[in-house]
Amino acid sequence: MTTVTPVQTPVRPGTPADAPGVPDDTVLSVRGLRKDFTLHTIDGRVVDALHGVDLDVRPGEHVALAGTSGAGKSTLLRCVYRTYLSGAGHIWFRTAGGELLDVAGLPDAEAADLRGQEIGYVSQFLRPQPRRSVISIVASAGVARGMDRTEARDAAAAALRQVAIAEHLWDMHATVLSGGQKQRVNIAAGTIAPPRLLLLDEPVSALDPANRAAVLDLIARLEETGTAVLSVFHDLDAIERLATRVVVLGGGRVLATGAPGDILRNPNLPLEVAR
């Protein structure tokens, strides 16, 4: 049994008629998304991770995913970024040019191009290629989003200053950095020439209080650029500060959605956040 099955080929360019129920003003519209995993090394059982998730994110909106461990939050981000193939459903992404693409069904090469140009992803881990300098990692993200090399290097320097990476580290190989430094380099690369959609998976988990505050400030300013953000935090204060809306997942399904103040203090919802 295979773990996943490719879904329908996307319509290009997309229109609302091609994607029923997708609002005209969204950057991301997830519809009926399903994902399972086959435990080949254990007993071959199939574990369901997502069970028909629907979700929208608009320009300048910050949607935070909440829920207990195993609820499907990181799996959802990876399906949107297409490092996981989904089993069924659609992941409609509206490009800067107005095309409506189903990320779930794009060929791998087209999905990779879209990731480089319009969709950013920041996790709590940076896995840099050997012998790549800190500044080249960040600058290459800017080049992928349309900057020329000189402009990208200048923007990379500014981004590294914003996340307090000392200049004497810029030309060092990123593999020698500490975990917190790598996380800040990851943030710099994710926010340079801000993408149309930014996915954040625990981006401040390894940071000390001062650097955490600086990174949260940087993420907060993304609203001004119109960047749509879909995030996972296990930090109630960060969610309250950044999110315009919270979506609660449980058992791979959407259990609730609403304003942070309403959702995060609802004792009937399965949340796993810390102050």
PDB file of C-alpha atoms in Angstrom:
ATOM      1  CA  MET A   1       0.000   0.000   0.000  1.00  0.00           C
ATOM      2  CA  THR A   2       1.383   3.396  -0.924  1.00  0.00           C
ATOM      3  CA  THR A   3       1.289   6.166   1.611  1.00  0.00           C
ATOM      4  CA  VAL A   4      -0.201   8.874  -0.582  1.00  0.00           C
ATOM      5  CA  THR A   5      -2.056   9.277  -3.844  1.00  0.00           C
ATOM      6  CA  PRO A   6      -1.587  12.335  -6.103  1.00  0.00           C
ATOM      7  CA  VAL A   7      -4.710  14.396  -6.566  1.00  0.00           C
ATOM      8  CA  GLN A   8      -6.168  16.119  -9.616  1.00  0.00           C
ATOM      9  CA  THR A   9      -4.046  18.201 -11.950  1.00  0.00           C
ATOM     10  CA  PRO A  10      -4.586  21.910 -11.217  1.00  0.00           C
ATOM     11  CA  VAL A  11      -6.397  24.240 -13.541  1.00  0.00           C
ATOM     12  CA  ARG A  12      -4.236  27.100 -14.841  1.00  0.00           C
ATOM     13  CA  PRO A  13      -5.174  29.896 -14.696  1.00  0.00           C
ATOM     14  CA  GLY A  14      -7.713  29.284 -11.974  1.00  0.00           C
ATOM     15  CA  THR A  15     -11.083  30.908 -11.538  1.00  0.00           C
ATOM     16  CA  PRO A  16     -13.698  30.607  -8.786  1.00  0.00           C
ATOM     17  CA  ALA A  17     -15.582  28.234 -11.096  1.00  0.00           C
ATOM     18  CA  ASP A  18     -12.565  25.918 -11.130  1.00  0.00           C
ATOM     19  CA  ALA A  19     -12.417  25.910  -7.318  1.00  0.00           C
ATOM     20  CA  PRO A  20     -15.935  26.003  -5.839  1.00  0.00           C
ATOM     21  CA  GLY A  21     -16.132  27.667  -2.463  1.00  0.00           C
ATOM     22  CA  VAL A  22     -12.799  29.481  -2.733  1.00  0.00           C
ATOM     23  CA  PRO A  23     -13.210  33.207  -1.932  1.00  0.00           C
ATOM     24  CA  ASP A  24     -11.824  35.735  -4.394  1.00  0.00           C
ATOM     25  CA  ASP A  25      -9.652  37.454  -1.780  1.00  0.00           C
ATOM     26  CA  THR A  26      -7.639  34.548  -0.360  1.00  0.00           C
ATOM     27  CA  VAL A  27      -3.953  33.746  -0.859  1.00  0.00           C
ATOM     28  CA  LEU A  28      -4.442  30.199   0.453  1.00  0.00           C
ATOM     29  CA  SER A  29      -7.590  28.078   0.480  1.00  0.00           C
ATOM     30  CA  VAL A  30      -7.326  24.498   1.730  1.00  0.00           C
ATOM     31  CA  ARG A  31     -10.304  22.307   0.892  1.00  0.00           C
ATOM     32  CA  GLY A  32     -10.988  18.766   2.075  1.00  0.00           C
ATOM     33  CA  LEU A  33      -7.317  18.072   2.758  1.00  0.00           C
ATOM     34  CA  ARG A  34      -6.466  14.539   3.855  1.00  0.00           C
ATOM     35  CA  LYS A  35      -3.099  12.996   4.709  1.00  0.00           C
ATOM     36  CA  ASP A  36      -2.124   9.618   6.130  1.00  0.00           C
ATOM     37  CA  PHE A  37       1.119   7.843   6.939  1.00  0.00           C
ATOM     38  CA  THR A  38       1.907   4.145   6.544  1.00  0.00           C
ATOM     39  CA  LEU A  39       4.078   2.734   9.352  1.00  0.00           C
ATOM     40  CA  HIS A  40       6.173   0.469   7.134  1.00  0.00           C
ATOM     41  CA  THR A  41       8.837  -0.193   9.777  1.00  0.00           C
ATOM     42  CA  ILE A  42       6.339  -1.233  12.471  1.00  0.00           C
ATOM     43  CA  ASP A  43       3.351  -3.228  11.283  1.00  0.00           C
ATOM     44  CA  GLY A  44       2.201  -1.510   8.098  1.00  0.00           C
ATOM     45  CA  ARG A  45      -0.763   0.168   9.725  1.00  0.00           C
ATOM     46  CA  VAL A  46      -2.062   3.436   8.246  1.00  0.00           C
ATOM     47  CA  VAL A  47      -2.250   6.424  10.597  1.00  0.00           C
ATOM     48  CA  ASP A  48      -4.567   9.253   9.589  1.00  0.00           C
ATOM     49  CA  ALA A  49      -3.109  12.719  10.179  1.00  0.00           C
ATOM     50  CA  LEU A  50      -5.552  15.074   8.427  1.00  0.00           C
ATOM     51  CA  HIS A  51      -9.228  14.300   7.842  1.00  0.00           C
ATOM     52  CA  GLY A  52     -10.734  16.830   5.450  1.00  0.00           C
ATOM     53  CA  VAL A  53      -9.313  20.165   6.618  1.00  0.00           C
ATOM     54  CA  ASP A  54     -10.776  23.425   5.252  1.00  0.00           C
ATOM     55  CA  LEU A  55      -8.920  26.687   5.889  1.00  0.00           C
ATOM     56  CA  ASP A  56      -8.481  30.154   4.308  1.00  0.00           C
ATOM     57  CA  VAL A  57      -5.737  32.766   4.722  1.00  0.00           C
ATOM     58  CA  ARG A  58      -5.989  36.260   3.254  1.00  0.00           C
ATOM     59  CA  PRO A  59      -3.309  38.860   2.424  1.00  0.00           C
ATOM     60  CA  GLY A  60      -1.925  40.451   5.587  1.00  0.00           C
ATOM     61  CA  GLU A  61      -3.715  37.915   7.787  1.00  0.00           C
ATOM     62  CA  HIS A  62      -1.865  35.853  10.392  1.00  0.00           C
ATOM     63  CA  VAL A  63      -3.646  32.557  11.070  1.00  0.00           C
ATOM     64  CA  ALA A  64      -2.202  30.571  13.976  1.00  0.00           C
ATOM     65  CA  LEU A  65      -2.816  26.837  14.260  1.00  0.00           C
ATOM     66  CA  ALA A  66      -3.433  25.567  17.790  1.00  0.00           C
ATOM     67  CA  GLY A  67      -4.153  22.184  19.323  1.00  0.00           C
ATOM     68  CA  THR A  68      -2.476  19.358  21.181  1.00  0.00           C
ATOM     69  CA  SER A  69       0.569  17.441  19.960  1.00  0.00           C
ATOM     70  CA  GLY A  70      -0.399  15.139  17.110  1.00  0.00           C
ATOM     71  CA  ALA A  71      -3.331  17.302  16.046  1.00  0.00           C
ATOM     72  CA  GLY A  72      -1.883  17.701  12.533  1.00  0.00           C
ATOM     73  CA  LYS A  73      -0.546  21.271  12.724  1.00  0.00           C
ATOM     74  CA  SER A  74       2.961  20.704  11.331  1.00  0.00           C
ATOM     75  CA  THR A  75       1.644  18.118   8.866  1.00  0.00           C
ATOM     76  CA  LEU A  76      -0.723  20.741   7.467  1.00  0.00           C
ATOM     77  CA  LEU A  77       2.144  23.215   7.003  1.00  0.00           C
ATOM     78  CA  ARG A  78       4.257  20.610   5.217  1.00  0.00           C
ATOM     79  CA  CYS A  79       1.403  19.692   2.888  1.00  0.00           C
ATOM     80  CA  VAL A  80       0.943  23.368   1.978  1.00  0.00           C
ATOM     81  CA  TYR A  81       4.692  23.695   1.380  1.00  0.00           C
ATOM     82  CA  ARG A  82       4.555  20.428  -0.595  1.00  0.00           C
ATOM     83  CA  THR A  83       7.285  18.650   1.294  1.00  0.00           C
ATOM     84  CA  TYR A  84       4.465  16.189   2.059  1.00  0.00           C
ATOM     85  CA  LEU A  85       2.147  14.932  -0.650  1.00  0.00           C
ATOM     86  CA  SER A  86      -1.478  14.998   0.421  1.00  0.00           C
ATOM     87  CA  GLY A  87      -3.771  12.019   0.012  1.00  0.00           C
ATOM     88  CA  ALA A  88      -6.850  13.929  -1.150  1.00  0.00           C
ATOM     89  CA  GLY A  89      -8.267  17.423  -1.300  1.00  0.00           C
ATOM     90  CA  HIS A  90      -6.998  20.710  -2.700  1.00  0.00           C
ATOM     91  CA  ILE A  91      -4.509  23.380  -1.634  1.00  0.00           C
ATOM     92  CA  TRP A  92      -5.451  26.411  -3.702  1.00  0.00           C
ATOM     93  CA  PHE A  93      -2.762  29.113  -3.857  1.00  0.00           C
ATOM     94  CA  ARG A  94      -3.361  32.441  -5.593  1.00  0.00           C
ATOM     95  CA  THR A  95      -0.133  33.715  -7.120  1.00  0.00           C
ATOM     96  CA  ALA A  96       0.945  37.354  -7.365  1.00  0.00           C
ATOM     97  CA  GLY A  97      -0.124  37.191 -11.004  1.00  0.00           C
ATOM     98  CA  GLY A  98      -3.644  36.070 -10.074  1.00  0.00           C
ATOM     99  CA  GLU A  99      -3.364  32.402 -11.076  1.00  0.00           C
ATOM    100  CA  LEU A 100      -5.140  29.920  -8.855  1.00  0.00           C
ATOM    101  CA  LEU A 101      -2.981  26.801  -8.544  1.00  0.00           C
ATOM    102  CA  ASP A 102      -3.645  23.556  -6.714  1.00  0.00           C
ATOM    103  CA  VAL A 103      -0.345  23.045  -4.913  1.00  0.00           C
ATOM    104  CA  ALA A 104      -1.375  19.495  -4.019  1.00  0.00           C
ATOM    105  CA  GLY A 105      -1.313  18.470  -7.673  1.00  0.00           C
ATOM    106  CA  LEU A 106       1.563  20.510  -9.085  1.00  0.00           C
ATOM    107  CA  PRO A 107       4.504  18.667 -10.679  1.00  0.00           C
ATOM    108  CA  ASP A 108       7.502  18.615  -8.351  1.00  0.00           C
ATOM    109  CA  ALA A 109       9.525  21.126 -10.397  1.00  0.00           C
ATOM    110  CA  GLU A 110       6.674  23.653 -10.430  1.00  0.00           C
ATOM    111  CA  ALA A 111       6.093  23.190  -6.707  1.00  0.00           C
ATOM    112  CA  ALA A 112       9.798  23.854  -6.073  1.00  0.00           C
ATOM    113  CA  ASP A 113       9.671  27.045  -8.160  1.00  0.00           C
ATOM    114  CA  LEU A 114       6.614  28.239  -6.258  1.00  0.00           C
ATOM    115  CA  ARG A 115       8.361  27.563  -2.929  1.00  0.00           C
ATOM    116  CA  GLY A 116      11.357  29.600  -3.979  1.00  0.00           C
ATOM    117  CA  GLN A 117       9.411  32.543  -5.367  1.00  0.00           C
ATOM    118  CA  GLU A 118       6.164  32.977  -3.441  1.00  0.00           C
ATOM    119  CA  ILE A 119       5.947  30.600  -0.463  1.00  0.00           C
ATOM    120  CA  GLY A 120       8.383  30.758   2.443  1.00  0.00           C
ATOM    121  CA  TYR A 121       8.821  28.237   5.241  1.00  0.00           C
ATOM    122  CA  VAL A 122      10.581  28.737   8.575  1.00  0.00           C
ATOM    123  CA  SER A 123      10.933  25.870  11.015  1.00  0.00           C
ATOM    124  CA  GLN A 124      12.745  25.609  14.309  1.00  0.00           C
ATOM    125  CA  PHE A 125      15.618  23.848  12.508  1.00  0.00           C
ATOM    126  CA  LEU A 126      18.062  25.085   9.859  1.00  0.00           C
ATOM    127  CA  ARG A 127      19.716  22.349   7.826  1.00  0.00           C
ATOM    128  CA  PRO A 128      22.282  24.322   5.812  1.00  0.00           C
ATOM    129  CA  GLN A 129      24.274  22.842   2.980  1.00  0.00           C
ATOM    130  CA  PRO A 130      27.954  22.317   3.883  1.00  0.00           C
ATOM    131  CA  ARG A 131      30.291  25.200   3.080  1.00  0.00           C
ATOM    132  CA  ARG A 132      27.453  27.700   2.617  1.00  0.00           C
ATOM    133  CA  SER A 133      28.019  30.989   4.394  1.00  0.00           C
ATOM    134  CA  VAL A 134      25.357  32.601   6.525  1.00  0.00           C
ATOM    135  CA  ILE A 135      24.909  35.588   4.227  1.00  0.00           C
ATOM    136  CA  SER A 136      24.776  33.442   1.079  1.00  0.00           C
ATOM    137  CA  ILE A 137      21.928  31.371   2.547  1.00  0.00           C
ATOM    138  CA  VAL A 138      19.869  34.480   3.202  1.00  0.00           C
ATOM    139  CA  ALA A 139      20.813  36.242  -0.047  1.00  0.00           C
ATOM    140  CA  SER A 140      19.915  33.185  -2.139  1.00  0.00           C
ATOM    141  CA  ALA A 141      16.361  33.374  -0.759  1.00  0.00           C
ATOM    142  CA  GLY A 142      16.152  36.963  -2.005  1.00  0.00           C
ATOM    143  CA  VAL A 143      17.446  35.982  -5.454  1.00  0.00           C
ATOM    144  CA  ALA A 144      14.810  33.243  -5.666  1.00  0.00           C
ATOM    145  CA  ARG A 145      12.153  35.900  -4.980  1.00  0.00           C
ATOM    146  CA  GLY A 146      13.308  38.125  -7.833  1.00  0.00           C
ATOM    147  CA  MET A 147      16.111  40.298  -6.431  1.00  0.00           C
ATOM    148  CA  ASP A 148      19.354  40.779  -8.311  1.00  0.00           C
ATOM    149  CA  ARG A 149      22.442  39.525  -6.488  1.00  0.00           C
ATOM    150  CA  THR A 150      23.656  42.913  -5.272  1.00  0.00           C
ATOM    151  CA  GLU A 151      20.212  43.886  -4.007  1.00  0.00           C
ATOM    152  CA  ALA A 152      19.802  40.472  -2.369  1.00  0.00           C
ATOM    153  CA  ARG A 153      23.124  40.717  -0.534  1.00  0.00           C
ATOM    154  CA  ASP A 154      22.222  44.183   0.785  1.00  0.00           C
ATOM    155  CA  ALA A 155      18.793  42.935   1.871  1.00  0.00           C
ATOM    156  CA  ALA A 156      20.396  39.869   3.485  1.00  0.00           C
ATOM    157  CA  ALA A 157      22.701  42.106   5.510  1.00  0.00           C
ATOM    158  CA  ALA A 158      19.719  44.154   6.706  1.00  0.00           C
ATOM    159  CA  ALA A 159      17.752  41.017   7.599  1.00  0.00           C
ATOM    160  CA  LEU A 160      20.674  39.562   9.562  1.00  0.00           C
ATOM    161  CA  ARG A 161      21.034  42.800  11.503  1.00  0.00           C
ATOM    162  CA  GLN A 162      17.312  42.707  12.317  1.00  0.00           C
ATOM    163  CA  VAL A 163      17.682  39.283  13.922  1.00  0.00           C
ATOM    164  CA  ALA A 164      20.916  40.269  15.706  1.00  0.00           C
ATOM    165  CA  ILE A 165      23.369  38.026  13.849  1.00  0.00           C
ATOM    166  CA  ALA A 166      26.761  39.691  14.383  1.00  0.00           C
ATOM    167  CA  GLU A 167      28.562  40.760  11.203  1.00  0.00           C
ATOM    168  CA  HIS A 168      31.655  38.685  11.971  1.00  0.00           C
ATOM    169  CA  LEU A 169      29.466  35.575  11.569  1.00  0.00           C
ATOM    170  CA  TRP A 170      28.104  36.392   8.115  1.00  0.00           C
ATOM    171  CA  ASP A 171      30.901  34.755   6.132  1.00  0.00           C
ATOM    172  CA  MET A 172      31.151  31.712   8.384  1.00  0.00           C
ATOM    173  CA  HIS A 173      29.660  28.361   7.437  1.00  0.00           C
ATOM    174  CA  ALA A 174      26.197  28.141   8.953  1.00  0.00           C
ATOM    175  CA  THR A 175      26.909  24.629  10.241  1.00  0.00           C
ATOM    176  CA  VAL A 176      29.083  26.064  13.050  1.00  0.00           C
ATOM    177  CA  LEU A 177      26.335  28.287  14.492  1.00  0.00           C
ATOM    178  CA  SER A 178      24.433  27.554  17.671  1.00  0.00           C
ATOM    179  CA  GLY A 179      20.835  26.334  17.511  1.00  0.00           C
ATOM    180  CA  GLY A 180      19.448  29.775  18.337  1.00  0.00           C
ATOM    181  CA  GLN A 181      21.667  31.464  15.747  1.00  0.00           C
ATOM    182  CA  LYS A 182      20.587  28.995  13.072  1.00  0.00           C
ATOM    183  CA  GLN A 183      16.964  29.680  13.919  1.00  0.00           C
ATOM    184  CA  ARG A 184      17.519  33.418  13.472  1.00  0.00           C
ATOM    185  CA  VAL A 185      19.251  32.848  10.118  1.00  0.00           C
ATOM    186  CA  ASN A 186      16.217  30.792   9.120  1.00  0.00           C
ATOM    187  CA  ILE A 187      13.941  33.710  10.030  1.00  0.00           C
ATOM    188  CA  ALA A 188      16.108  36.135   8.034  1.00  0.00           C
ATOM    189  CA  ALA A 189      15.927  33.898   4.960  1.00  0.00           C
ATOM    190  CA  GLY A 190      12.177  33.431   5.358  1.00  0.00           C
ATOM    191  CA  THR A 191      11.382  37.129   5.609  1.00  0.00           C
ATOM    192  CA  ILE A 192      13.808  38.668   3.080  1.00  0.00           C
ATOM    193  CA  ALA A 193      11.748  40.074   0.190  1.00  0.00           C
ATOM    194  CA  PRO A 194       8.697  38.830   2.090  1.00  0.00           C
ATOM    195  CA  PRO A 195       6.943  36.027   0.213  1.00  0.00           C
ATOM    196  CA  ARG A 196       3.258  36.044  -0.621  1.00  0.00           C
ATOM    197  CA  LEU A 197       2.678  33.256   1.929  1.00  0.00           C
ATOM    198  CA  LEU A 198       4.919  32.512   4.909  1.00  0.00           C
ATOM    199  CA  LEU A 199       4.638  29.282   6.898  1.00  0.00           C
ATOM    200  CA  LEU A 200       6.074  29.350  10.419  1.00  0.00           C
ATOM    201  CA  ASP A 201       6.615  26.174  12.460  1.00  0.00           C
ATOM    202  CA  GLU A 202       7.775  27.018  15.996  1.00  0.00           C
ATOM    203  CA  PRO A 203      10.148  29.755  14.748  1.00  0.00           C
ATOM    204  CA  VAL A 204      11.142  31.087  18.203  1.00  0.00           C
ATOM    205  CA  SER A 205      11.391  27.871  20.208  1.00  0.00           C
ATOM    206  CA  ALA A 206      15.187  28.011  20.676  1.00  0.00           C
ATOM    207  CA  LEU A 207      15.565  31.741  21.279  1.00  0.00           C
ATOM    208  CA  ASP A 208      16.435  33.627  24.441  1.00  0.00           C
ATOM    209  CA  PRO A 209      13.968  36.337  25.563  1.00  0.00           C
ATOM    210  CA  ALA A 210      15.751  39.272  23.876  1.00  0.00           C
ATOM    211  CA  ASN A 211      16.135  37.555  20.488  1.00  0.00           C
ATOM    212  CA  ARG A 212      12.625  36.111  20.749  1.00  0.00           C
ATOM    213  CA  ALA A 213      11.249  39.644  21.155  1.00  0.00           C
ATOM    214  CA  ALA A 214      13.226  40.886  18.124  1.00  0.00           C
ATOM    215  CA  VAL A 215      11.972  38.037  15.934  1.00  0.00           C
ATOM    216  CA  LEU A 216       8.364  38.529  17.029  1.00  0.00           C
ATOM    217  CA  ASP A 217       8.681  42.221  16.138  1.00  0.00           C
ATOM    218  CA  LEU A 218       9.921  41.234  12.681  1.00  0.00           C
ATOM    219  CA  ILE A 219       7.037  38.795  12.161  1.00  0.00           C
ATOM    220  CA  ALA A 220       4.518  41.392  13.354  1.00  0.00           C
ATOM    221  CA  ARG A 221       5.701  43.848  10.693  1.00  0.00           C
ATOM    222  CA  LEU A 222       4.886  41.371   7.925  1.00  0.00           C
ATOM    223  CA  GLU A 223       1.248  42.490   8.122  1.00  0.00           C
ATOM    224  CA  GLU A 224       2.345  45.806   6.571  1.00  0.00           C
ATOM    225  CA  THR A 225       3.736  43.976   3.513  1.00  0.00           C
ATOM    226  CA  GLY A 226       0.506  42.072   2.873  1.00  0.00           C
ATOM    227  CA  THR A 227       2.197  38.730   3.511  1.00  0.00           C
ATOM    228  CA  ALA A 228      -0.243  35.985   4.486  1.00  0.00           C
ATOM    229  CA  VAL A 229       1.074  33.985   7.454  1.00  0.00           C
ATOM    230  CA  LEU A 230       0.096  30.501   8.633  1.00  0.00           C
ATOM    231  CA  SER A 231       1.885  29.572  11.851  1.00  0.00           C
ATOM    232  CA  VAL A 232       2.336  27.057  14.634  1.00  0.00           C
ATOM    233  CA  PHE A 233       3.344  28.354  18.077  1.00  0.00           C
ATOM    234  CA  HIS A 234       3.185  26.633  21.460  1.00  0.00           C
ATOM    235  CA  ASP A 235       3.373  30.041  23.079  1.00  0.00           C
ATOM    236  CA  LEU A 236       0.125  31.730  24.100  1.00  0.00           C
ATOM    237  CA  ASP A 237       1.690  35.188  24.306  1.00  0.00           C
ATOM    238  CA  ALA A 238       3.100  34.923  20.775  1.00  0.00           C
ATOM    239  CA  ILE A 239      -0.256  33.806  19.371  1.00  0.00           C
ATOM    240  CA  GLU A 240      -2.113  36.609  21.145  1.00  0.00           C
ATOM    241  CA  ARG A 241       0.374  39.176  19.914  1.00  0.00           C
ATOM    242  CA  LEU A 242       0.631  38.066  16.280  1.00  0.00           C
ATOM    243  CA  ALA A 243      -2.488  36.189  15.215  1.00  0.00           C
ATOM    244  CA  THR A 244      -5.525  37.822  13.696  1.00  0.00           C
ATOM    245  CA  ARG A 245      -7.311  34.459  13.823  1.00  0.00           C
ATOM    246  CA  VAL A 246      -6.761  31.088  15.490  1.00  0.00           C
ATOM    247  CA  VAL A 247      -7.719  27.729  13.990  1.00  0.00           C
ATOM    248  CA  VAL A 248      -7.854  24.805  16.426  1.00  0.00           C
ATOM    249  CA  LEU A 249      -7.044  21.343  15.067  1.00  0.00           C
ATOM    250  CA  GLY A 250      -7.852  18.122  16.857  1.00  0.00           C
ATOM    251  CA  GLY A 251      -7.572  14.616  15.504  1.00  0.00           C
ATOM    252  CA  GLY A 252      -6.733  16.017  12.081  1.00  0.00           C
ATOM    253  CA  ARG A 253      -9.898  18.120  11.857  1.00  0.00           C
ATOM    254  CA  VAL A 254     -10.767  21.788  12.354  1.00  0.00           C
ATOM    255  CA  LEU A 255     -12.531  22.012  15.707  1.00  0.00           C
ATOM    256  CA  ALA A 256     -12.917  25.787  15.996  1.00  0.00           C
ATOM    257  CA  THR A 257     -11.852  29.058  14.436  1.00  0.00           C
ATOM    258  CA  GLY A 258     -12.098  32.614  15.716  1.00  0.00           C
ATOM    259  CA  ALA A 259     -10.414  35.583  17.343  1.00  0.00           C
ATOM    260  CA  PRO A 260      -7.464  34.737  19.639  1.00  0.00           C
ATOM    261  CA  GLY A 261      -9.179  36.134  22.734  1.00  0.00           C
ATOM    262  CA  ASP A 262     -12.212  33.923  22.196  1.00  0.00           C
ATOM    263  CA  ILE A 263     -10.408  30.732  21.220  1.00  0.00           C
ATOM    264  CA  LEU A 264      -7.440  30.627  23.581  1.00  0.00           C
ATOM    265  CA  ARG A 265      -9.508  30.999  26.726  1.00  0.00           C
ATOM    266  CA  ASN A 266     -12.167  28.494  25.831  1.00  0.00           C
ATOM    267  CA  PRO A 267     -11.822  25.681  28.397  1.00  0.00           C
ATOM    268  CA  ASN A 268     -13.706  23.273  26.156  1.00  0.00           C
ATOM    269  CA  LEU A 269     -11.083  23.290  23.393  1.00  0.00           C
ATOM    270  CA  PRO A 270      -8.057  20.953  23.396  1.00  0.00           C
ATOM    271  CA  LEU A 271      -5.174  23.425  23.473  1.00  0.00           C
ATOM    272  CA  GLU A 272      -1.526  22.874  24.294  1.00  0.00           C
ATOM    273  CA  VAL A 273      -0.018  26.316  24.739  1.00  0.00           C
ATOM    274  CA  ALA A 274       2.189  27.816  27.417  1.00  0.00           C
ATOM    275  CA  ARG A 275       2.581  31.293  28.793  1.00  0.00           C
TER     276      ARG A 275
END
